[in-house]
Coordinates of C-alpha atoms and ligand atoms in Angstrom, one line a residue:
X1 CA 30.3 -39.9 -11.5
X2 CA 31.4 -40.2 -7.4
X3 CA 33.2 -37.4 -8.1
X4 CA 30.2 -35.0 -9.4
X5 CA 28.1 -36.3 -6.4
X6 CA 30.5 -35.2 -4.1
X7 CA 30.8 -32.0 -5.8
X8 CA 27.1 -31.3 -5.7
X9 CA 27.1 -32.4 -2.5
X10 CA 29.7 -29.7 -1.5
X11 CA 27.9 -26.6 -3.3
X12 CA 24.9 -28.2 -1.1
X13 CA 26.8 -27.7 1.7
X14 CA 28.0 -24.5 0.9
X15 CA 24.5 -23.3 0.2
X16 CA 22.6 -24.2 3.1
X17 CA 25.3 -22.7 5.2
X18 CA 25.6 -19.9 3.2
X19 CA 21.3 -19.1 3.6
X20 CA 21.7 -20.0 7.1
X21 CA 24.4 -16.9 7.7
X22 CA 22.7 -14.5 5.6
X23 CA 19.6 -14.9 7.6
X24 CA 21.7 -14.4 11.0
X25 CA 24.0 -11.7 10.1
X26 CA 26.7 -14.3 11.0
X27 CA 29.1 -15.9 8.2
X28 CA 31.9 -18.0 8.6
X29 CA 32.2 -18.7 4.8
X30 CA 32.4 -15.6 3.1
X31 CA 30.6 -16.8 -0.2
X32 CA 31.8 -14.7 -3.6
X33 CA 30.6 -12.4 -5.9
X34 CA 28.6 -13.9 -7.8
X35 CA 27.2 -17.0 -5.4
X36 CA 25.7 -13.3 -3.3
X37 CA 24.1 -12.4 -6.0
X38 CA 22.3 -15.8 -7.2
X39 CA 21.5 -16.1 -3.8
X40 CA 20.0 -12.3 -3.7
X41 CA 18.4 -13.6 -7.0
X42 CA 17.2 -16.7 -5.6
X43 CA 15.6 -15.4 -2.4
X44 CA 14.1 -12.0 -4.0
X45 CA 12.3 -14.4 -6.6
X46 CA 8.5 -15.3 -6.3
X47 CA 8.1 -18.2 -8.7
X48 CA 4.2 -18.8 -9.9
X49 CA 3.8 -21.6 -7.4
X50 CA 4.5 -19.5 -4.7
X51 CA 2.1 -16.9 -5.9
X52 CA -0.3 -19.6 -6.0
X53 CA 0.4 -20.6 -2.2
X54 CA -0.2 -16.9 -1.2
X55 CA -3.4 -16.7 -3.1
X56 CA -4.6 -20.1 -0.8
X57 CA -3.1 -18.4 1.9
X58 CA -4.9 -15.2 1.3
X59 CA -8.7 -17.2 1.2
X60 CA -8.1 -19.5 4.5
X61 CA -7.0 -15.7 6.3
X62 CA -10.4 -14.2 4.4
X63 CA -12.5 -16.9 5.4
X64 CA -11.1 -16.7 9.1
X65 CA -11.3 -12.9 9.1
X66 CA -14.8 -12.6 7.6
X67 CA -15.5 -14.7 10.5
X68 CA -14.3 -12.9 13.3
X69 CA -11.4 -15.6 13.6
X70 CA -7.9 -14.7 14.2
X71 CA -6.6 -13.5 11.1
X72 CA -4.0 -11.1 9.8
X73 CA -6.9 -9.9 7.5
X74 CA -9.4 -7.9 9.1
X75 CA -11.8 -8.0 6.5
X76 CA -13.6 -4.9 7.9
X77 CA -17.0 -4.3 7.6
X78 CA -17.2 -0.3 5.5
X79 CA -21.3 -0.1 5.7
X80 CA -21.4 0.7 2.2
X81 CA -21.6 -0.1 -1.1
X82 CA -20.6 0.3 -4.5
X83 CA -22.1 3.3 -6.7
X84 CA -25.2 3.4 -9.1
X85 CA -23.8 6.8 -10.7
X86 CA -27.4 8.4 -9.3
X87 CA -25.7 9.6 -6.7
X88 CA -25.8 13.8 -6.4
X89 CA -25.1 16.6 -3.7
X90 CA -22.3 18.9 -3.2
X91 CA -19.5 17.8 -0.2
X92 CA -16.2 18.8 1.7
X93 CA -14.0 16.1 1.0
X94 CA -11.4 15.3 3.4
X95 CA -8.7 13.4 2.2
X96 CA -6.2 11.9 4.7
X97 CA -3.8 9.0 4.4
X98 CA -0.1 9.3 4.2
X99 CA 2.4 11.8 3.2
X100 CA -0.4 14.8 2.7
X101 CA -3.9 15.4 2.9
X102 CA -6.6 17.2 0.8
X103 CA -9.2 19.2 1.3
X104 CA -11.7 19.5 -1.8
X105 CA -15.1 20.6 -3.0
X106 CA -17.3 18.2 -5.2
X107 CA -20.3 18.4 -7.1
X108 CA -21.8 15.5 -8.0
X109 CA -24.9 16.0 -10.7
X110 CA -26.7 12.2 -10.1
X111 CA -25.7 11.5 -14.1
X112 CA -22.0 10.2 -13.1
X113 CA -20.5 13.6 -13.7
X114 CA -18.5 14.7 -10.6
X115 CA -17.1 18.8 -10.7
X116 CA -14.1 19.5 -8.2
X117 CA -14.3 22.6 -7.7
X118 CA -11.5 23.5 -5.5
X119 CA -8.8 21.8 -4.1
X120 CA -6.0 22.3 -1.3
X121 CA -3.0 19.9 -0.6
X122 CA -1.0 20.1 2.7
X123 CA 2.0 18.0 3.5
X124 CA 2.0 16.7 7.0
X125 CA 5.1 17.3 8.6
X126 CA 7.0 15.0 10.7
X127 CA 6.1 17.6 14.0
X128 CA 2.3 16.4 13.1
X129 CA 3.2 12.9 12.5
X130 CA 4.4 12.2 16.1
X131 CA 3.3 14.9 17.7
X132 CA -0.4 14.4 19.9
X133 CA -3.7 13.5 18.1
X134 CA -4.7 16.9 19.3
X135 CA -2.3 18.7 17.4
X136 CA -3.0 16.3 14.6
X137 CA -6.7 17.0 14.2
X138 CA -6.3 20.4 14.7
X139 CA -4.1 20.9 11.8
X140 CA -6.5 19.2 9.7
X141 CA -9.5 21.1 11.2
X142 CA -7.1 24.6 10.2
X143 CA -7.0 23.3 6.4
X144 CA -11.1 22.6 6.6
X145 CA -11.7 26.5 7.9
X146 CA -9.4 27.6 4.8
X147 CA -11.1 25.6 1.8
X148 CA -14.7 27.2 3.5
X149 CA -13.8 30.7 3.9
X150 CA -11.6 30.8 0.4
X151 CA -15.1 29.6 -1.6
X152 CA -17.4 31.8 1.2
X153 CA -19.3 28.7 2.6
X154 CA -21.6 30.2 5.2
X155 CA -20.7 29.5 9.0
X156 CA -25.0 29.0 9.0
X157 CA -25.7 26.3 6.5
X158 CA -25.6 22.9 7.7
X159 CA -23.2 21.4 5.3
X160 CA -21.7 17.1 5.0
X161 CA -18.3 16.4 5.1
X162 CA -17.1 13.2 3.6
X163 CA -14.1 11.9 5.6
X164 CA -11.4 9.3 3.8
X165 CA -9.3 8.2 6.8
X166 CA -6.0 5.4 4.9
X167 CA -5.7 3.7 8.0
X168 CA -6.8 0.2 9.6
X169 CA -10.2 1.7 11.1
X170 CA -12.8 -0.7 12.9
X171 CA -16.3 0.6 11.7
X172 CA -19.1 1.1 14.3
X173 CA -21.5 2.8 11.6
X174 CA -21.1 4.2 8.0
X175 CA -19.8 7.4 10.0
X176 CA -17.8 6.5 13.0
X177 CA -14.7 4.0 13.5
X178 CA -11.8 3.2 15.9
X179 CA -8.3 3.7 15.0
X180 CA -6.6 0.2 15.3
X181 CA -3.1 0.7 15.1
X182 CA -1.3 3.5 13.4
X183 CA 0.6 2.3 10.3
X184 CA 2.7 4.6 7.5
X185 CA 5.2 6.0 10.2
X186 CA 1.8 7.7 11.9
X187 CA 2.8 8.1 16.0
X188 CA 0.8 10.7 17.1
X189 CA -0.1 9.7 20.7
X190 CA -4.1 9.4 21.9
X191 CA -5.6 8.0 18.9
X192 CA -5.5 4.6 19.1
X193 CA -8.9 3.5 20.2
X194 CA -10.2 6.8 19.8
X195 CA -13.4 7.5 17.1
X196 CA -11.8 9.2 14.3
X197 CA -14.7 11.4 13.6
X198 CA -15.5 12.3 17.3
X199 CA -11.8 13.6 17.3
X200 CA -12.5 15.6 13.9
X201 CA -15.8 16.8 15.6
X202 CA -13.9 18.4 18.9
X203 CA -10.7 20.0 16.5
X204 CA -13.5 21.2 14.0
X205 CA -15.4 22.6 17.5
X206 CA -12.4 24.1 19.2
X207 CA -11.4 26.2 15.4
X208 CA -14.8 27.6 15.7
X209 CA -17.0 25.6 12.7
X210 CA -20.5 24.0 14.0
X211 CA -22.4 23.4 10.8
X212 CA -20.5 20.4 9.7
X213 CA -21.5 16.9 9.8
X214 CA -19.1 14.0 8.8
X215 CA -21.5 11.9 6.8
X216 CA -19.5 9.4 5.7
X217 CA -15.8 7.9 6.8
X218 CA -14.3 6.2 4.4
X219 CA -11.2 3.6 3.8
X220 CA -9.5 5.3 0.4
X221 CA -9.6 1.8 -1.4
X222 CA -13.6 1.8 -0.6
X223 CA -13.6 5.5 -2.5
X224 CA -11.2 4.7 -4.9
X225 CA -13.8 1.4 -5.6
X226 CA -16.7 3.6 -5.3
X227 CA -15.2 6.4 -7.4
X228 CA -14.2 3.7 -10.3
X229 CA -17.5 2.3 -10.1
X230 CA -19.8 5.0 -10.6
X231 CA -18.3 4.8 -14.3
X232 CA -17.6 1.4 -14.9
X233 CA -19.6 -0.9 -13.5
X234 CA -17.7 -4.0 -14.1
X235 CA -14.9 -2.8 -11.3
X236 CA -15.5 -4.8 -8.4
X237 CA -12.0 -4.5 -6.3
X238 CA -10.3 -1.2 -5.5
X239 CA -6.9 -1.1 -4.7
X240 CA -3.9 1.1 -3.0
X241 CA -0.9 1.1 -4.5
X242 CA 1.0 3.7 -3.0
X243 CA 2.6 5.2 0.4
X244 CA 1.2 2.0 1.9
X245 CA -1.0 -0.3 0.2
X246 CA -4.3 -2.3 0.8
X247 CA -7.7 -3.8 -1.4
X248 CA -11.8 -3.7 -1.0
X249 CA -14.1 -5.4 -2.5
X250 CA -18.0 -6.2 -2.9
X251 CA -19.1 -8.7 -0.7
X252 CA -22.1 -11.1 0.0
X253 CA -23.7 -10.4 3.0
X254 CA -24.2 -13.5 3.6
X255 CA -20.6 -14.2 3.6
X256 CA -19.9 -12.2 6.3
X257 CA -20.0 -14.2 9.3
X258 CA -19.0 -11.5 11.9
X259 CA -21.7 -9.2 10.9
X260 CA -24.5 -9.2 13.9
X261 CA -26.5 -6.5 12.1
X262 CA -30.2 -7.1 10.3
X263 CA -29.7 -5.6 7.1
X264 CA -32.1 -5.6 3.7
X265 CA -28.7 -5.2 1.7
X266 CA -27.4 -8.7 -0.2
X267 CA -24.0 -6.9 -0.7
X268 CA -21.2 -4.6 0.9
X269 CA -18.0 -3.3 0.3
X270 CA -15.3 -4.5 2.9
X271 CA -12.0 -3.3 3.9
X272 CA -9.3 -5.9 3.7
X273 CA -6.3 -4.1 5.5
X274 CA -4.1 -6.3 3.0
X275 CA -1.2 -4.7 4.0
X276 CA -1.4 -6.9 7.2
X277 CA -1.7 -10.0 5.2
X278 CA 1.8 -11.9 6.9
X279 CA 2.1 -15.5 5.3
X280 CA 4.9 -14.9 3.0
X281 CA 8.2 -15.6 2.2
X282 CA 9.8 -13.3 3.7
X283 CA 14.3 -12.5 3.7
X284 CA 16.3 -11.6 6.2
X285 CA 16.5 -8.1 4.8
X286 CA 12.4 -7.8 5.5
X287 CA 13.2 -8.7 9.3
X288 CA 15.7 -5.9 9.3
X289 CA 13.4 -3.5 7.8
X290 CA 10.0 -4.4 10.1
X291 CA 12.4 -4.1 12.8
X292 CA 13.5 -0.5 12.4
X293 CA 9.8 0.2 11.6
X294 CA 7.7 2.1 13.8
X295 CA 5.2 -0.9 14.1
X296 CA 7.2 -4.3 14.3
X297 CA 5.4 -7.2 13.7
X298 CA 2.2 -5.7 11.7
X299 CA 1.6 -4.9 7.8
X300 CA 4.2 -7.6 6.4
X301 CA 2.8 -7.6 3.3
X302 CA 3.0 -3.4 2.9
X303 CA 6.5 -3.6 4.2
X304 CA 7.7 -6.0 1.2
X305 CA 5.1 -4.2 -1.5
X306 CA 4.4 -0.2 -0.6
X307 CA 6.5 2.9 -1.5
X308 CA 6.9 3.9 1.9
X309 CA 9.4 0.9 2.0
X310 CA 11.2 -0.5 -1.2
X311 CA 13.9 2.1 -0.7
X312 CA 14.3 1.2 2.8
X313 CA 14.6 -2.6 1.4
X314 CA 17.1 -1.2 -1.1
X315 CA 19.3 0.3 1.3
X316 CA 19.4 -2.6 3.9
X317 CA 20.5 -4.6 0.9
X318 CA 23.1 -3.1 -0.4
X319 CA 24.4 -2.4 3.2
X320 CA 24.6 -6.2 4.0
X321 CA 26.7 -5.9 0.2
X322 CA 29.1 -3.3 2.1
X323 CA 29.6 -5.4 5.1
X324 CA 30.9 -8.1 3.0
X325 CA 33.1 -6.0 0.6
X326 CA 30.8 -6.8 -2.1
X327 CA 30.1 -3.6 -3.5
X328 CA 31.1 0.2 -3.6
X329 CA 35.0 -0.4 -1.5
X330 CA 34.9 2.9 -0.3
X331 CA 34.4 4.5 3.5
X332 CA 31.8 6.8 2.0
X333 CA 29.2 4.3 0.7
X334 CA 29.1 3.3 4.3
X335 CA 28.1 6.6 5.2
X336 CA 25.6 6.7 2.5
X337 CA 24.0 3.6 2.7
X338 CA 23.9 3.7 7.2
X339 CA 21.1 6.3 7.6
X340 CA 17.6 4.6 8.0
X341 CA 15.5 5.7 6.3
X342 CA 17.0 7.9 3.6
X343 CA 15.9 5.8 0.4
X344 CA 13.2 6.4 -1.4
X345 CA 11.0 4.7 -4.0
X346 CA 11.9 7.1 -6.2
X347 CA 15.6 6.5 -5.8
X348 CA 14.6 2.8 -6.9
X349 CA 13.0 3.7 -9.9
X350 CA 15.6 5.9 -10.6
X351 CA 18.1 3.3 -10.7
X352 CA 16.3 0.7 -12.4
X353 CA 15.2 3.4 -15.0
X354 CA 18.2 4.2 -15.9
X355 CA 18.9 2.5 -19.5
X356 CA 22.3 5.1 -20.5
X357 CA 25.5 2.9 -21.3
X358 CA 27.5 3.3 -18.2
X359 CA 24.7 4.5 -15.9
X360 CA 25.2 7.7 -15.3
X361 CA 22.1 9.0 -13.6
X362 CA 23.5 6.4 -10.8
X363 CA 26.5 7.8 -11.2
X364 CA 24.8 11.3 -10.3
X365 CA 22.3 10.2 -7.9
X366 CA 25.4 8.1 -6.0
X367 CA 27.3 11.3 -5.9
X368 CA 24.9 12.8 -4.5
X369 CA 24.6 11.0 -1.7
X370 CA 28.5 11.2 -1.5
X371 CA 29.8 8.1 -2.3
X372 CA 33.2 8.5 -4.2
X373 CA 34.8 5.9 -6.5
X374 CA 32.1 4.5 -7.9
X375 CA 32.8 1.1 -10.6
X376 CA 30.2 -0.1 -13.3
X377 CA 30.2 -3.2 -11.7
X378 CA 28.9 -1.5 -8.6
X379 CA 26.1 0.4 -10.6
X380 CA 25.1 -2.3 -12.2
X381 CA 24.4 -4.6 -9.4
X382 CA 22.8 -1.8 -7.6
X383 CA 20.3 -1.6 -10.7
X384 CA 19.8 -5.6 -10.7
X385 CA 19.1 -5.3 -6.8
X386 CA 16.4 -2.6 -7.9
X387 CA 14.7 -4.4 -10.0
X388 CA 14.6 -7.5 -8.0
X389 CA 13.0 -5.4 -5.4
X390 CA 10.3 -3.8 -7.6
X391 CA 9.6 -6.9 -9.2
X392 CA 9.0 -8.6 -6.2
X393 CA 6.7 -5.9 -5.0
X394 CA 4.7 -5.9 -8.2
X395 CA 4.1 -10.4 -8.4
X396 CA 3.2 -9.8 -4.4
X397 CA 0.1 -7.0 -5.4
X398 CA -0.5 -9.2 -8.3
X399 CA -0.8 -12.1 -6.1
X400 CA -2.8 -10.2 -3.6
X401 CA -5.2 -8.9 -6.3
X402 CA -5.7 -12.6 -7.6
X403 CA -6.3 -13.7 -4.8
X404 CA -9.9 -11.3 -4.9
X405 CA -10.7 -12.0 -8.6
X406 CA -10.6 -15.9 -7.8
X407 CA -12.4 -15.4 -4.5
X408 CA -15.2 -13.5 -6.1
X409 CA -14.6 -15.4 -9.6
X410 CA -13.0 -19.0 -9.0
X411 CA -13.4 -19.9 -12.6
X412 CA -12.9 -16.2 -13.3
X413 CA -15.4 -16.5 -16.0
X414 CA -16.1 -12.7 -15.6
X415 CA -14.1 -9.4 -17.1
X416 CA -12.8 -7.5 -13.4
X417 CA -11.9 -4.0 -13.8
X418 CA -9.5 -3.2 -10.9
X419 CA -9.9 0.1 -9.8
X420 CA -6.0 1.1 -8.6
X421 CA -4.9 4.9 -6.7
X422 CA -1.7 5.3 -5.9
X423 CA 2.1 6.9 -6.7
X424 CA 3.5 3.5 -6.7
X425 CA 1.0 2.1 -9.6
X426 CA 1.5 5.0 -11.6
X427 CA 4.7 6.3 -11.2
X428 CA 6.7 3.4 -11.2
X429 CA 8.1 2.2 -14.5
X430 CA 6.7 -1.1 -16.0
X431 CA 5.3 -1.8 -12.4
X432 CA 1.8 -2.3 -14.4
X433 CA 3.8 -4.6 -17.2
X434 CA 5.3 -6.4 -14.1
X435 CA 1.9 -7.1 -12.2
X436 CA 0.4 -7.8 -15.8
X437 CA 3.0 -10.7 -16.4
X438 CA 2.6 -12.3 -13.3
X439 CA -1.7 -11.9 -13.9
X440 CA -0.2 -14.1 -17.1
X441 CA 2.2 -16.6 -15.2
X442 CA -0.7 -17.5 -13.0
X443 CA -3.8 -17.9 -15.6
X444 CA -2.2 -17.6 -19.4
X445 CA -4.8 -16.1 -21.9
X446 CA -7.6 -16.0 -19.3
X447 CA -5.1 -12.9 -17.9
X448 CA -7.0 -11.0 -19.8
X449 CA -10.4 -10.9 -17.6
X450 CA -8.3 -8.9 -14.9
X451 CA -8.2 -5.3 -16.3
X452 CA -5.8 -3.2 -14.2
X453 CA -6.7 0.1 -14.8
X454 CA -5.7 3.8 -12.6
X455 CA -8.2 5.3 -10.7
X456 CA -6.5 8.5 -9.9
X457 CA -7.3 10.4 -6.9
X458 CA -10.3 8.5 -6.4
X459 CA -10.5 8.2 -2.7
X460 CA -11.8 12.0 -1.9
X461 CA -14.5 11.5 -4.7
X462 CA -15.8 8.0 -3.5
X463 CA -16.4 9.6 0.0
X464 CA -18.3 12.3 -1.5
X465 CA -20.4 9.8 -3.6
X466 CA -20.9 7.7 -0.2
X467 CA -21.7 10.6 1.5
X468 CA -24.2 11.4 -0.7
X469 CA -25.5 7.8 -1.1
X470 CA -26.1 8.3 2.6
X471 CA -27.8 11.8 2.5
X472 CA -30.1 10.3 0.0
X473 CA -31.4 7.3 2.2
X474 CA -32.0 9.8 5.0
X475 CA -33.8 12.5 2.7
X476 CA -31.4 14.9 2.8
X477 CA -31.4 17.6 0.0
X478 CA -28.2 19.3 -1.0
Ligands
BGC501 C1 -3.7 1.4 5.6 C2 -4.9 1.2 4.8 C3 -4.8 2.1 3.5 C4 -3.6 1.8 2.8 C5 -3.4 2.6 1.5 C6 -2.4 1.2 4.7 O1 -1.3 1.5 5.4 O2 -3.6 0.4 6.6 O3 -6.0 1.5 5.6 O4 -6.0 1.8 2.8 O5 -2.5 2.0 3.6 O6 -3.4 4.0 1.8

């Protein structure tokens, strides 16, 4: 009997010292194989209790933020609200967010039908990225001027332009807002501060077009929830699920403490900026990676959920596996696994997808990226570590997205369709299954009330439908 207490007491021992050196980088003990790896399991795990202490978590930072309290949810104001599918007019959409933007044409006929007539898609370059807002805008103005002289829209008519700007934006009015901080690997110098839409105005001046009018800018969660609920009514949340992520929702006026403003409106969307949400448990490996970010210290939550980052997380894992001869023995995996930030999400769901016998899409991917001499072993544990990753990510949106279903529903009495854009939603294997089963963990058969359902592309659509929202309290005939 001594004996097994001082046994326990030992692996004790050996554990705390053993967490305590793979949060500083610094181990005495080098702990084995498979102690890593239950320790990897162990701190990559987010059991249902504490989903449930994020989803508290997430209402005291809601109530504070609604309130104009220090929060790491800005709860922002969009001076909007959701469709009534009467909405009608024909718009430029701009859609611009992450890795490219588009530039589209929509018709909406005030019956819920919406006809997109044309669209362009640009990738924005690195150059663009980091370059100066300037250079930014204007690039974005140059795809504007194509879209209107390929479909021979008149320089004379006064035409609307609904705006979707995916960053954390302070609105003034329904069309104007400060940047806040650029997030996604965004750099480009001069735009913090700055009204988006003024600088759209002076790069839309300076290419030579005067008969536009942004109408409307727009958070792509608000269009994604406006675009959802134009056709289903019962979707009250819209969330991003994607390069970064983030969630809106309908809220009561009355609720929202900060707002100063008379209004004879009992409801409005806001912006959450989510992906700032930072009480969580967060590894030494998330340090690492909000570290090398390009914004230290902000969007904790996005860094540990989006797709700009689970490869990133990937890599700075298996790297720490290197360092301590636990995986891939071979000079060239250190080459391979050193160069921030050369892991994508897709690379993760490669890995974890890959169901053949001895894994050889790993195999060809790993070879890819040079490594030589490549075990099973190896390729398995690089396929657990993906999945822990993923899996993690997808119990952290479910957690976030639970969080707004019991804050709007605490007895969630009510069916909530949940209006979700993005690559990572819809692309990822099972990442749907994952954040379905955690819905379960948390509130068994009631699960079923929370309907998670895509709502592709979305964003440049809801704009429009604002946009037009806003024409038509203003008279405006398109
Ligand atoms: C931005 C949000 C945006 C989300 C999804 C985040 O990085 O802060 O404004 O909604 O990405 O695109």
């Amino acid at each position: 009997m001594k004996s097994r207490f001082v046994a326990l007491g030992l692996i004790l021992i050996f554990n705390l010292s053993f967490i305590a050196s793979a949060f500083t980088y610094d181990i005495k003990t080098q702990p084995g194989y498979e102690e890593f790896i239950k320790y990897l399991d162990k701190i990559f795990f987010v059991s249902t209790d504490e989903m449930k202490n994020i989803i508290k978590d997430f209402h005291s930072e809601m109530v504070n933020g609604l309130s104009g309290s220090n929060s790491s949810l800005k709860m922002i104001p969009s001076f909007t609200d959701r469709a009534n599918g009467t909405e009608k007019g024909k718009f430029i959409a701009l859609d611009f967010g992450g890795t490219n933007f588009r530039v589209m044409l929509v018709d909406l006929d005030g019956k819920g039908g919406v006809f997109v007539s044309s669209v362009d898609k640009y990738v924005i370059d690195k150059q663009y990225m980091e370059g100066t807002g300037e250079q930014l805008f204007d690039f974005i103005a140059s795809g504007i001027k194509k879209i209107m002289e390929k479909n021979n829209i008149s320089s004379h008519n006064q035409l609307e332009l609904a705006f979707t700007f995916s960053f954390p934006v302070e609105q003034t009015n329904i069309a104007a807002g400060r940047l806040l901080i650029w997030v996604k690997g965004f750099t480009a110098s001069g735009v913090v501060g700055k009204d988006v839409v003024v600088m759209l105005n002076e790069a839309l001046k300076r290419i030579g077009i005067k008969n536009l009018k942004v109408a409307a800018l727009v958070n792509d969660t608000v269009g994604t929830l406006v675009a959802k609920s134009y056709t289903e009514p019962s979707c009250d949340i819209g969330v991003v699920l994607g390069t970064g992520t983030n969630a809106c929702y309908s809220e009561k006026m009355v609720n929202i403490k900060k707002w100063r403003e008379i209004s004879d409106k009992e409801t409005m969307i806001v912006n959450m900026e989510w992906g700032n949400f930072n009480k969580l448990p967060i590894t030494v490996y998330d340090k690492n990676v909000d570290a090398t970010s390009s914004n230290p210290g902000a969007q904790r939550l996005e860094k540990m959920v989006s797709g700009m980052f689970l490869g990133e997380i990937l890599r700075v894992v298996v790297h720490d596996l290197i360092d301590r001869n636990l995986i891939f023995q071979d000079e060239s995996a250190i080459n391979a696994f050193s160069n921030h930030p050369d892991f994508t999400t897709q690379d993760v769901a490669l890995i974890e997808a890959d169901n053949t016998d001895n894994l050889e899409n790993v195999e060809v991917f790993l070879a890819k990226k040079g490594v030589k001499n490549i075990t099973l072993e190896s390729k398995k544990l690089l396929k657990h570590i993906s999945k822990l990753v993923s899996c993690r990510s997808a119990k952290l949106a479910a957690s976030s997205i639970a969080a707004v279903v019991l804050w709007i529903d605490p007895e969630l009495k009510n069916k909530h369709v949940i209006g979700i854009d993005g690559s990572l939603f819809e692309k990822y294997p099972g990442y749907k299954e994952m954040m379905d089963d955690a819905l379960k963990s948390l509130f068994k058969e009631n699960s079923e009330h929370i309907v998670l359902e895509q709502a592709k592309d979305g964003s440049g659509v809801g704009a429009a439908i604002i946009a037009a929202s806003v024409a038509s309290t203003n008279n405006i005939k398109h």
